[in-house]
Short mmCIF file of C-alpha atoms in Angstrom, two decimals:
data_model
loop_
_atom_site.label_atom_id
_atom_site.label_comp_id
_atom_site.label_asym_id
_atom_site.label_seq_id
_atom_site.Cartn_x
_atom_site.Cartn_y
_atom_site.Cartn_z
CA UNK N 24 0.00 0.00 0.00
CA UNK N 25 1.30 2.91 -1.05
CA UNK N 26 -0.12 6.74 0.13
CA UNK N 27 -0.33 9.90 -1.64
CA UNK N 28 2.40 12.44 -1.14
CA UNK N 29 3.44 15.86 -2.55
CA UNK N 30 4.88 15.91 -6.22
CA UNK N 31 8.59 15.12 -6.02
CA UNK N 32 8.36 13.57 -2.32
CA UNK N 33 9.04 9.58 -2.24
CA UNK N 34 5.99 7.58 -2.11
CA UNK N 35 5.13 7.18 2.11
CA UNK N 36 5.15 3.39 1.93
CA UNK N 37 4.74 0.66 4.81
CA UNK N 38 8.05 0.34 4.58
CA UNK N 39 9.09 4.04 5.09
CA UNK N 40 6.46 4.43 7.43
CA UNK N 41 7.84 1.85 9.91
CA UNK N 42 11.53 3.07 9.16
CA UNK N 43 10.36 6.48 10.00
CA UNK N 44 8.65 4.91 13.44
CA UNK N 45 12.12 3.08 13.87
CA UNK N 46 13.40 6.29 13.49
CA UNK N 47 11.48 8.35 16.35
CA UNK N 48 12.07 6.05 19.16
CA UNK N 49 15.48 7.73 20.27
CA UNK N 50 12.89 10.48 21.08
CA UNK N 51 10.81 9.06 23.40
CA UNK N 52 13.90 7.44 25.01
CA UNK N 53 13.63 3.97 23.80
CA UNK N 54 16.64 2.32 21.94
CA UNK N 55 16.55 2.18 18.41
CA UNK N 56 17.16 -1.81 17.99
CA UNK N 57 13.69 -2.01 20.03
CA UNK N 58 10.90 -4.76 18.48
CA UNK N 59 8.63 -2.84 16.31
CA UNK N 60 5.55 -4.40 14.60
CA UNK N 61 2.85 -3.12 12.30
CA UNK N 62 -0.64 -3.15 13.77
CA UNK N 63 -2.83 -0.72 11.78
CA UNK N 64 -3.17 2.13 9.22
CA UNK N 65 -5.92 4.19 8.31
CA UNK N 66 -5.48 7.70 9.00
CA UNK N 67 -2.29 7.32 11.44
CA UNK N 68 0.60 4.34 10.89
CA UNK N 69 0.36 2.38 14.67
CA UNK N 70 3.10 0.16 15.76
CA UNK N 71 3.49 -2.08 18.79
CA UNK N 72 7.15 -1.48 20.48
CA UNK N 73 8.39 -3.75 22.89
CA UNK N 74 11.48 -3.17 24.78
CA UNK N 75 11.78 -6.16 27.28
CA UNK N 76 8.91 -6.33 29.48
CA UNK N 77 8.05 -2.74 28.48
CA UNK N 78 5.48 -2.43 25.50
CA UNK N 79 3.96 0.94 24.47
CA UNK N 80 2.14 2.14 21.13
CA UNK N 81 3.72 4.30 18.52
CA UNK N 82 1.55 6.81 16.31
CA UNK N 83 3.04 7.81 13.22
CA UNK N 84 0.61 10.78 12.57
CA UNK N 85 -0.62 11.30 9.32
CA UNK N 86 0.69 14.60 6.58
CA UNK N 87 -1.94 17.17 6.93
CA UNK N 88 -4.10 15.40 8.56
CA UNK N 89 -4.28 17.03 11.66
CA UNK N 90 -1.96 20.19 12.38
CA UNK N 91 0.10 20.61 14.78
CA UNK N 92 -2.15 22.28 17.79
CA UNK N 93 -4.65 19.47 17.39
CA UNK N 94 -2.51 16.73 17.98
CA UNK N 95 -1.09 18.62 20.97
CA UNK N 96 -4.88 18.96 21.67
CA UNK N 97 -5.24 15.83 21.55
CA UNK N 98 -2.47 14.07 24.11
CA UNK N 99 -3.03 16.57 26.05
CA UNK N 100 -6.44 15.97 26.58
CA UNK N 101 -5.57 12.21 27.02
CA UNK N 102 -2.82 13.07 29.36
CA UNK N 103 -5.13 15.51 31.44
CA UNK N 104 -8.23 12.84 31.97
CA UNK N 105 -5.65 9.98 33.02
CA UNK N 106 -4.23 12.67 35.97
CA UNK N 107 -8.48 12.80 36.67
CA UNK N 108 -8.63 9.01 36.92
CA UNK N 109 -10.44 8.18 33.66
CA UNK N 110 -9.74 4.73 32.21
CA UNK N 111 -7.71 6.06 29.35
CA UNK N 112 -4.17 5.11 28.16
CA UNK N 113 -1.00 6.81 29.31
CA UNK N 114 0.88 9.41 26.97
CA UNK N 115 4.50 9.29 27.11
CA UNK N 116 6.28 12.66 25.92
CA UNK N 117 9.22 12.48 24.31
CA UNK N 118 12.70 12.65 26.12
CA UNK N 119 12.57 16.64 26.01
CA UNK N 120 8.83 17.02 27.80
CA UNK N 121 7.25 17.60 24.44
CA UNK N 122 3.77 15.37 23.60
CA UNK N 123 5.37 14.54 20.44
CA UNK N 124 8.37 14.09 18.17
CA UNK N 125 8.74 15.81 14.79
CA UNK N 126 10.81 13.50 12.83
CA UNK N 127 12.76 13.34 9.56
CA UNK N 128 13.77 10.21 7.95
CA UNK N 129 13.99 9.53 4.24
CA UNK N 130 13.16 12.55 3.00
CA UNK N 131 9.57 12.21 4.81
CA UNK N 132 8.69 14.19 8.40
CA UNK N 133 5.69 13.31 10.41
CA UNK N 134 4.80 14.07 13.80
CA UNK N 135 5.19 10.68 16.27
CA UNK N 136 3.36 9.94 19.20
CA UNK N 137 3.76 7.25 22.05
CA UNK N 138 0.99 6.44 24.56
CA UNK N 139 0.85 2.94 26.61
CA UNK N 140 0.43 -0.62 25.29
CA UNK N 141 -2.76 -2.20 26.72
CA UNK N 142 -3.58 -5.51 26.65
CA UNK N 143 -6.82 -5.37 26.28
CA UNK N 144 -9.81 -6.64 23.79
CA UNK N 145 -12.56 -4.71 21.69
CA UNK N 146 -15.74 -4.48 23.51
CA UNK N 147 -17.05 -5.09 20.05
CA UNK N 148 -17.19 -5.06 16.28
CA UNK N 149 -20.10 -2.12 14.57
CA UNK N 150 -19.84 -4.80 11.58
CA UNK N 151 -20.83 -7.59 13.57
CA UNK N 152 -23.66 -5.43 15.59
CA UNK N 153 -24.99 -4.11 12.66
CA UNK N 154 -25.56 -7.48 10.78
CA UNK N 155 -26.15 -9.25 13.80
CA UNK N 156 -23.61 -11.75 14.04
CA UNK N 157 -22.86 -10.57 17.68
CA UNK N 158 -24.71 -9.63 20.25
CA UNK N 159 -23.50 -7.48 23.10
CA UNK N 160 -25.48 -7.71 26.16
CA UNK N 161 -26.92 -5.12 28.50
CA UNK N 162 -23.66 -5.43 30.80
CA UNK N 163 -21.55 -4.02 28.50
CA UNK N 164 -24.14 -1.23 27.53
CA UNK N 165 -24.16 -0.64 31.03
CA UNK N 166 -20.20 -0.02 31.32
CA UNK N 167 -20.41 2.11 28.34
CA UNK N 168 -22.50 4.01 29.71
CA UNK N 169 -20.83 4.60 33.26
CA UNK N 170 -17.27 4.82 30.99
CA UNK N 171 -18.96 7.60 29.34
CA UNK N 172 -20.14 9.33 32.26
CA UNK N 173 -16.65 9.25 33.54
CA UNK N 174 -15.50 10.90 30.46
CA UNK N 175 -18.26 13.71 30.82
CA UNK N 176 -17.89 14.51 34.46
CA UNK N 177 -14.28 15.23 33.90
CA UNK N 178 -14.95 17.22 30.84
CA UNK N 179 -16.75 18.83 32.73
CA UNK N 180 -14.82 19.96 35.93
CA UNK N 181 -11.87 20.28 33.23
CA UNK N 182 -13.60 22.65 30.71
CA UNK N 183 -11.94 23.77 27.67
CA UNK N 184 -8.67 24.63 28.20
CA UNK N 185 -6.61 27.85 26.34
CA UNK N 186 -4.72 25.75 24.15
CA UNK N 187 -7.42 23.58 22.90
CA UNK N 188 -7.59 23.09 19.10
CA UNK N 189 -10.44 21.28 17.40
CA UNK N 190 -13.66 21.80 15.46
CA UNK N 191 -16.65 21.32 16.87
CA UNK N 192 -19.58 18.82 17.41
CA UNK N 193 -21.92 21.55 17.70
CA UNK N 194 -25.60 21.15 15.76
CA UNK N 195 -23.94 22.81 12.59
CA UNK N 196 -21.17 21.01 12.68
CA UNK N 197 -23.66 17.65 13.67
CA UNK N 198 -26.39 18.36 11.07
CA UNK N 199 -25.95 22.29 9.30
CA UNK N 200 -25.83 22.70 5.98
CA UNK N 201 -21.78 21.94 5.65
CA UNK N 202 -21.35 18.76 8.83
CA UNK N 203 -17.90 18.30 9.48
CA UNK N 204 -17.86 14.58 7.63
CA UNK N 205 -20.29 16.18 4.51
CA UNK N 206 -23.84 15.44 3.59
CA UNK N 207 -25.48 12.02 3.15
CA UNK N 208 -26.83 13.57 0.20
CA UNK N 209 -23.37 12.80 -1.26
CA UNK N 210 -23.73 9.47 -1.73
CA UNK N 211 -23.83 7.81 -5.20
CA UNK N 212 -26.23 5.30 -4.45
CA UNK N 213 -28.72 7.06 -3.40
CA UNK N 214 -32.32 8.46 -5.21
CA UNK N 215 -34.11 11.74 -5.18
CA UNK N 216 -36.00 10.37 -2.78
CA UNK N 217 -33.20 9.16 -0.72
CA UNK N 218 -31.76 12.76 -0.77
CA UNK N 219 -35.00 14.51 -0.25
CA UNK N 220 -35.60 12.02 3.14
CA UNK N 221 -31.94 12.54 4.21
CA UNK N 222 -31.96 16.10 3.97
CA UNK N 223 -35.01 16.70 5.71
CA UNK N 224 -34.32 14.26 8.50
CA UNK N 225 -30.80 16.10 8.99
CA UNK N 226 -32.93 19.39 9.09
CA UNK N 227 -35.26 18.09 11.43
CA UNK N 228 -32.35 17.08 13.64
CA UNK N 229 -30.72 20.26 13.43
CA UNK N 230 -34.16 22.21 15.04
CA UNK N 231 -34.05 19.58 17.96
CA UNK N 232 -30.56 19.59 19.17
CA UNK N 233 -30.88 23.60 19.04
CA UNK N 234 -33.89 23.39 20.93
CA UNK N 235 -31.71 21.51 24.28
CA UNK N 236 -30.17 24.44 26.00
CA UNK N 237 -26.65 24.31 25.62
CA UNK N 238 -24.44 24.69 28.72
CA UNK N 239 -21.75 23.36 30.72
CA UNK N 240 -23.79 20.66 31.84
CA UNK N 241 -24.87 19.08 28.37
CA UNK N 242 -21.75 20.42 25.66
CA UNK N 243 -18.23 19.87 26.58
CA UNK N 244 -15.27 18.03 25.19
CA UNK N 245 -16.65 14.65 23.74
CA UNK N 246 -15.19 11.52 22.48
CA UNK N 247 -16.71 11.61 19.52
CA UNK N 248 -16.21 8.24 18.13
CA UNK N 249 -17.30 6.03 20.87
CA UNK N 250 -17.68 3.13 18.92
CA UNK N 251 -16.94 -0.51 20.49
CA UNK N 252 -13.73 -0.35 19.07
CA UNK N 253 -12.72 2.13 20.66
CA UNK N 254 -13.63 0.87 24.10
CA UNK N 255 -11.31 -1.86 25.30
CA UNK N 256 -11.60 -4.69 28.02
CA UNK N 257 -9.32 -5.77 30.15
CA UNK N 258 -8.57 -8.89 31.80
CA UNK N 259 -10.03 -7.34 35.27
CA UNK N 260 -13.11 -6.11 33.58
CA UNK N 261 -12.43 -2.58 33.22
CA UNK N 262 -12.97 -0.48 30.37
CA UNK N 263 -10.79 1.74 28.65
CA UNK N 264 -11.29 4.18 26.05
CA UNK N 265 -8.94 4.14 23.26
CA UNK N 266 -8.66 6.71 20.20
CA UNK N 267 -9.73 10.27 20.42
CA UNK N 268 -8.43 11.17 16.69
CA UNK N 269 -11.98 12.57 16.37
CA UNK N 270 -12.87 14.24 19.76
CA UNK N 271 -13.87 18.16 20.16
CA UNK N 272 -16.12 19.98 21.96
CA UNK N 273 -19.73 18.62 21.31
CA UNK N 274 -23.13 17.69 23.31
CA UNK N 275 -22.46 14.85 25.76
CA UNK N 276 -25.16 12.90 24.30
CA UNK N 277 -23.55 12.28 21.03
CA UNK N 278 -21.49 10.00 22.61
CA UNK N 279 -24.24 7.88 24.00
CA UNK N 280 -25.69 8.38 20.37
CA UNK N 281 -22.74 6.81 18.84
CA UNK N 282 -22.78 3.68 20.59
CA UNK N 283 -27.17 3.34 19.99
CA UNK N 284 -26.55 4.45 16.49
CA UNK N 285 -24.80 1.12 15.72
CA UNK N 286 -26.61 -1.06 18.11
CA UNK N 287 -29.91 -0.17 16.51
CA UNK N 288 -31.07 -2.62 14.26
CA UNK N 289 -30.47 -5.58 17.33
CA UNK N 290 -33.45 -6.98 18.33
CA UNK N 291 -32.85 -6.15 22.15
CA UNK N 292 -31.91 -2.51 21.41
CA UNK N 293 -34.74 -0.97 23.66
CA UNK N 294 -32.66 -2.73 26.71
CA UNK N 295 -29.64 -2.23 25.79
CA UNK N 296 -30.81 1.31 25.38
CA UNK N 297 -31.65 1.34 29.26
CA UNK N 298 -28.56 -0.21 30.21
CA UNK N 299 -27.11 2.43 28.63
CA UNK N 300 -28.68 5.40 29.44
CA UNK N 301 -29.18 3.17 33.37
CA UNK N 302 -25.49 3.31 33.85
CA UNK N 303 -24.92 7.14 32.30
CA UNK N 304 -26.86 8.54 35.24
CA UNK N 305 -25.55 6.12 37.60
CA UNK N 306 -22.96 8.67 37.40
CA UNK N 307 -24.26 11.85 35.67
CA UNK N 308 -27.63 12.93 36.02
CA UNK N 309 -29.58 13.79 32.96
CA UNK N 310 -32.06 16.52 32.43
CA UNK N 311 -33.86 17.71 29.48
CA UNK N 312 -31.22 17.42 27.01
CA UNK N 313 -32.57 13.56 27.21
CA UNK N 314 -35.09 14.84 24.49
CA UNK N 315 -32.45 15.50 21.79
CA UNK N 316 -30.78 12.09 21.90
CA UNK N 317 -33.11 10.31 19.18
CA UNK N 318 -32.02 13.56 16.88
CA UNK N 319 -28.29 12.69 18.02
CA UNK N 320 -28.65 9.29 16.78
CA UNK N 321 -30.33 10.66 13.18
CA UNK N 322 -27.40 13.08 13.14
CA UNK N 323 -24.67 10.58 13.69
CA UNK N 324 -26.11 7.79 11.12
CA UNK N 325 -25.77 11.09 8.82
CA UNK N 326 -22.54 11.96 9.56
CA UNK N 327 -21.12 8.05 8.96
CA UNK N 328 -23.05 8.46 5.35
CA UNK N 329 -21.51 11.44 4.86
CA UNK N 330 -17.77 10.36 5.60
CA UNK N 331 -18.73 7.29 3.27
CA UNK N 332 -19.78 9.61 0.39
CA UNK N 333 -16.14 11.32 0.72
CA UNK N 334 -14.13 7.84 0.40
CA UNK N 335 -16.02 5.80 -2.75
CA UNK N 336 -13.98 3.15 -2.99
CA UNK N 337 -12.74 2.33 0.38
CA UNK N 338 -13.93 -0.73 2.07
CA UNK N 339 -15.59 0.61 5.08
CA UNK N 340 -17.40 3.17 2.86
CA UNK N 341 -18.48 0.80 0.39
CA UNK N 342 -20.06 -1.88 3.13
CA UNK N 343 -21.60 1.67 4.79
CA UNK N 344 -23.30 2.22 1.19
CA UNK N 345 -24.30 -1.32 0.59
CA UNK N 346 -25.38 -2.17 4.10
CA UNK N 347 -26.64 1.02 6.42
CA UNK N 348 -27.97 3.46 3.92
CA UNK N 349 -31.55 0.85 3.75
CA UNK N 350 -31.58 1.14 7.57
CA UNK N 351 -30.93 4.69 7.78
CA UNK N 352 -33.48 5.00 5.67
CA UNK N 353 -36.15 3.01 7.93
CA UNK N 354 -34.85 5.39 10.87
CA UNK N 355 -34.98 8.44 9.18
CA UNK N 356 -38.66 7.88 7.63
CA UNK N 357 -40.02 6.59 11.35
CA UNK N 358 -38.19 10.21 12.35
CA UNK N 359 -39.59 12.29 9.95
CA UNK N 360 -43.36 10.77 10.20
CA UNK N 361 -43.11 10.85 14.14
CA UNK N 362 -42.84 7.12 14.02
CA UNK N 363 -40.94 5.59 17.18
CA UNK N 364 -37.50 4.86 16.69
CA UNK N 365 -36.46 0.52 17.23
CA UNK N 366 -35.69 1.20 21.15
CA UNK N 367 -39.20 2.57 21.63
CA UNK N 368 -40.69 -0.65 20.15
CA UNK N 369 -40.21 -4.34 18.75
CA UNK N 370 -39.02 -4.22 15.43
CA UNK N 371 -37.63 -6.20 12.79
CA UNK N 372 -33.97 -5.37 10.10
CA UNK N 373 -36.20 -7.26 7.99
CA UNK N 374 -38.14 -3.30 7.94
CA UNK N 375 -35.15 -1.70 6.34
CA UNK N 376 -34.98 -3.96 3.16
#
């Protein structure tokens, strides 16, 4: 696999992205001859570096992707909820205090990050929830929810620091005319009809999130992609979360939305709903911002179409096209028509074909 890169720089390869990683870890004070595999790339090259019994993960960030205030943002953040006691992983700064190297190696530079190894599983697959070939139980939708409480009630008692880069979650951002992953509009595969429903439901949405007061109590800095792979599990039970590439400032409920978004078309969805929202207030009460979270939901299926219609071609976007547009369909027609939504009733994903 081979990326794009800048006319006249050498093609960023998985070769020259791991040489660059093998490169960085003088940095962070770990010797150069260290084990290094290859675990993922998507946005960001990650690596698993094990020195001895020491084993930490290594971020090689992606060109342009993010600049470089919002990946300070970013381990910063991280760094600042582990010192609250939030199940989150570690950040290591490099050797001279900094959150992250700037390194140059064969003609590339990318920014390099280090944050601890966990061993740890996925609380899930969205894949496997979405076409039913796993079903999480109302346990782990409790968890979520408490691990998501935990994230909110430090947000909270944090607030936005000075230095803090990122673009919003707000309703425009969620469901304006320009959302930060584009329209659902976009996408190829869709009718008139499809566009007319999808633009109306994100409308829709829009008026009800801007309808929940916004204040320190319900909008702070989210996750934003609390997804089930994102949330690990570790041997003792506890969860971690994992992977805030995408977080900013946004309503607290999107991140509850998120994780009902992709749980929807499961048959027990209504209690896993409760566990959910059961082991949220557990921790942090909830008040009348609890009336937006069905537009939350709308707005977050939108936003996935939306980052599909960007990326024709790629394999998550494709199986997003093939497989969720019919059921965002069924829940944006029950939204428009004042239908109830799967976790207010039994329903079938036989509905959505």
């Amino acid at each position: 696999m081979t990326m794009q890169t800048a006319a006249g720089a050498p093609p960023f390869s998985l070769d020259a992205a791991q040489a660059l990683a093998r490169a960085a870890l003088p940095h962070f004070g770990l010797p150069s001859d260290a084990r290094i595999d290859f675990v993922k790339h998507r946005e960001n090259h990650t690596y698993r570096v094990s020195v001895g019994d020491e084993v930490v993960a290594l971020r090689v960030h992606r060109s342009g992707y993010r600049d470089d205030a919002e990946i300070a943002s970013e381990l910063r953040w991280i760094a600042l909820l582990s010192a609250d006691g939030v199940p989150v992983p570690r950040v290591r700064p490099t050797s001279a205090g900094e959150p992250y190297a700037v390194v140059d190696h064969g003609g590339h530079t990318r920014r390099v990050s280090v944050q601890e190894w966990l061993d740890a599983a996925q609380t899930g697959d969205v894949v496997d929830w979405f076409e039913g070939r796993e079903r999480p139980g109302v346990e782990l939708f409790s968890a979520l929810g408490v691990l998501a409480a935990r994230l909110h009630d430090a947000a909270e008692r944090i607030g936005t620091p000075s230095w803090f880069r990122r673009a919003a979650w707000d309703a425009e951002g969620l469901a304006g005319d320009a959302p930060r992953w584009g329209v659902a509009e976009a996408l190829e595969v869709l009718d008139d009809a499809d566009r007319e429903l999808f633009a109306r439901a994100r409308a829709q949405a829009l008026r009800d999130i801007m309808a929940v007061p916004r204040s320190a109590r319900t909008f702070g800095v989210i996750h934003a992609d609390l997804t089930p792979e994102n949330v690990l599990r570790r041997a003792n039970g506890d969860h971690v979360a994992i992977d805030f590439d995408d977080f900013g400032e946004g309503y607290y409920l999107f991140d509850l939305a998120t994780i009902l978004w992709w749980a929807s078309p499961l048959d027990d969805v209504a209690a896993l709903r409760s566990a959910l929202l059961d082991g949220y207030t557990s921790i942090r009460p909830l008040g009348r911002e609890l009336a937006a979270l069905d537009a939350l939901v709308i707005a977050r299926g939108s936003s996935y179409l939306g980052w599909a219609a960007a990326r024709a071609g790629d394999e998550a976007a494709d199986w997003i096209a093939d497989q969720v547009v019919p059921w965002a369909r069924r829940l944006c027609g029950a939204y428009m028509t004042g239908d109830v939504l799967p976790w207010h009733t039994t329903h079938s994903r036989e509905d959505a074909r």
